[in-house]
Short mmCIF file of C-alpha atoms in Angstrom, two decimals:
data_model
loop_
_atom_site.label_atom_id
_atom_site.label_comp_id
_atom_site.label_asym_id
_atom_site.label_seq_id
_atom_site.Cartn_x
_atom_site.Cartn_y
_atom_site.Cartn_z
CA MET A 1 8.79 17.80 2.60
CA SER A 2 9.32 14.59 4.52
CA LYS A 3 9.95 11.35 2.69
CA THR A 4 7.17 8.79 2.41
CA LYS A 5 8.21 5.14 2.66
CA LEU A 6 6.31 2.17 1.26
CA THR A 7 7.29 -1.30 2.49
CA VAL A 8 6.02 -4.40 0.68
CA THR A 9 5.68 -7.02 3.41
CA LYS A 10 6.09 -10.76 2.91
CA ASN A 11 2.69 -12.46 2.52
CA GLY A 12 0.90 -9.27 3.49
CA PHE A 13 0.13 -5.64 3.06
CA ILE A 14 1.95 -2.57 1.83
CA LYS A 15 2.97 -0.47 4.82
CA ILE A 16 3.00 3.29 4.22
CA ASP A 17 4.88 5.60 6.61
CA GLY A 18 5.39 9.34 6.54
CA ASP A 19 3.51 12.36 5.31
CA PHE A 20 0.91 11.17 2.80
CA GLU A 21 -2.62 11.63 1.56
CA ILE A 22 -4.81 8.94 0.03
CA VAL A 23 -7.51 9.85 -2.49
CA ASP A 24 -10.06 7.83 -4.44
CA GLN A 25 -10.33 7.83 -8.24
CA GLU A 26 -12.41 11.01 -8.11
CA GLY A 27 -9.92 12.87 -5.93
CA ASN A 28 -11.91 12.57 -2.68
CA VAL A 29 -9.60 12.41 0.33
CA TYR A 30 -9.86 9.54 2.84
CA ASP A 31 -10.02 10.85 6.41
CA LEU A 32 -7.10 9.02 8.02
CA GLN A 33 -7.71 10.53 11.47
CA GLY A 34 -4.13 11.79 11.75
CA ARG A 35 -2.43 8.45 11.02
CA THR A 36 1.14 8.63 9.76
CA ALA A 37 1.41 4.87 9.16
CA LEU A 38 -1.04 2.24 7.94
CA GLY A 39 -1.34 -0.87 5.79
CA LEU A 40 -2.79 -1.01 2.29
CA CYS A 41 -4.41 -4.23 1.05
CA ARG A 42 -2.72 -6.00 -1.83
CA CYS A 43 -4.44 -9.39 -1.66
CA GLY A 44 -7.94 -8.18 -2.49
CA LEU A 45 -9.51 -10.00 0.47
CA SER A 46 -9.91 -7.05 2.88
CA ALA A 47 -13.44 -5.98 3.78
CA ASN A 48 -11.98 -2.52 4.39
CA LYS A 49 -10.27 -1.90 1.01
CA PRO A 50 -8.04 -0.09 0.23
CA PHE A 51 -6.87 -0.67 3.81
CA CYS A 52 -5.60 -3.99 5.17
CA ASP A 53 -7.73 -5.76 7.78
CA GLY A 54 -5.56 -8.90 8.05
CA ALA A 55 -7.80 -11.04 5.81
CA HIS A 56 -4.72 -12.15 3.82
CA ARG A 57 -3.59 -14.49 6.58
CA ASN A 58 -3.35 -18.09 5.36
CA GLY A 59 -4.56 -17.18 1.89
CA PHE A 60 -2.00 -14.95 0.22
CA GLU A 61 1.63 -15.70 -0.54
CA HIS A 62 4.24 -13.40 -1.94
CA ASP A 63 7.89 -13.34 -1.00
CA ALA A 64 8.61 -9.63 -1.23
CA ALA A 65 12.10 -9.15 -2.62
CA ALA A 66 13.34 -5.96 -4.26
CA PHE A 67 14.45 -6.00 -7.89
CA ASP A 68 15.37 -3.44 -10.53
CA LEU A 69 12.77 -2.42 -13.10
CA PRO A 70 13.86 -2.25 -16.72
CA PRO A 71 14.73 1.24 -18.03
CA MET A 72 11.79 3.48 -18.89
CA LYS A 73 10.83 3.49 -22.54
CA THR A 74 11.45 6.69 -24.43
CA LYS A 75 8.78 8.11 -26.67
#
């Protein structure tokens, strides 16, 4: 299985590359027309959610910088 890569862009979308499938909350598959890369909206302004349409420009700021999450809690 190939690795899927998600890139959180500065002031923008989440770019997804690789072999992936996107489903809605009921498990219905989005027809991606063979795409192996696309942008997912994270600003909430896209008219094409969950996909990015560029609506974030000049209205969404986030300086994407990686950090370590705290350890997972044990039950």
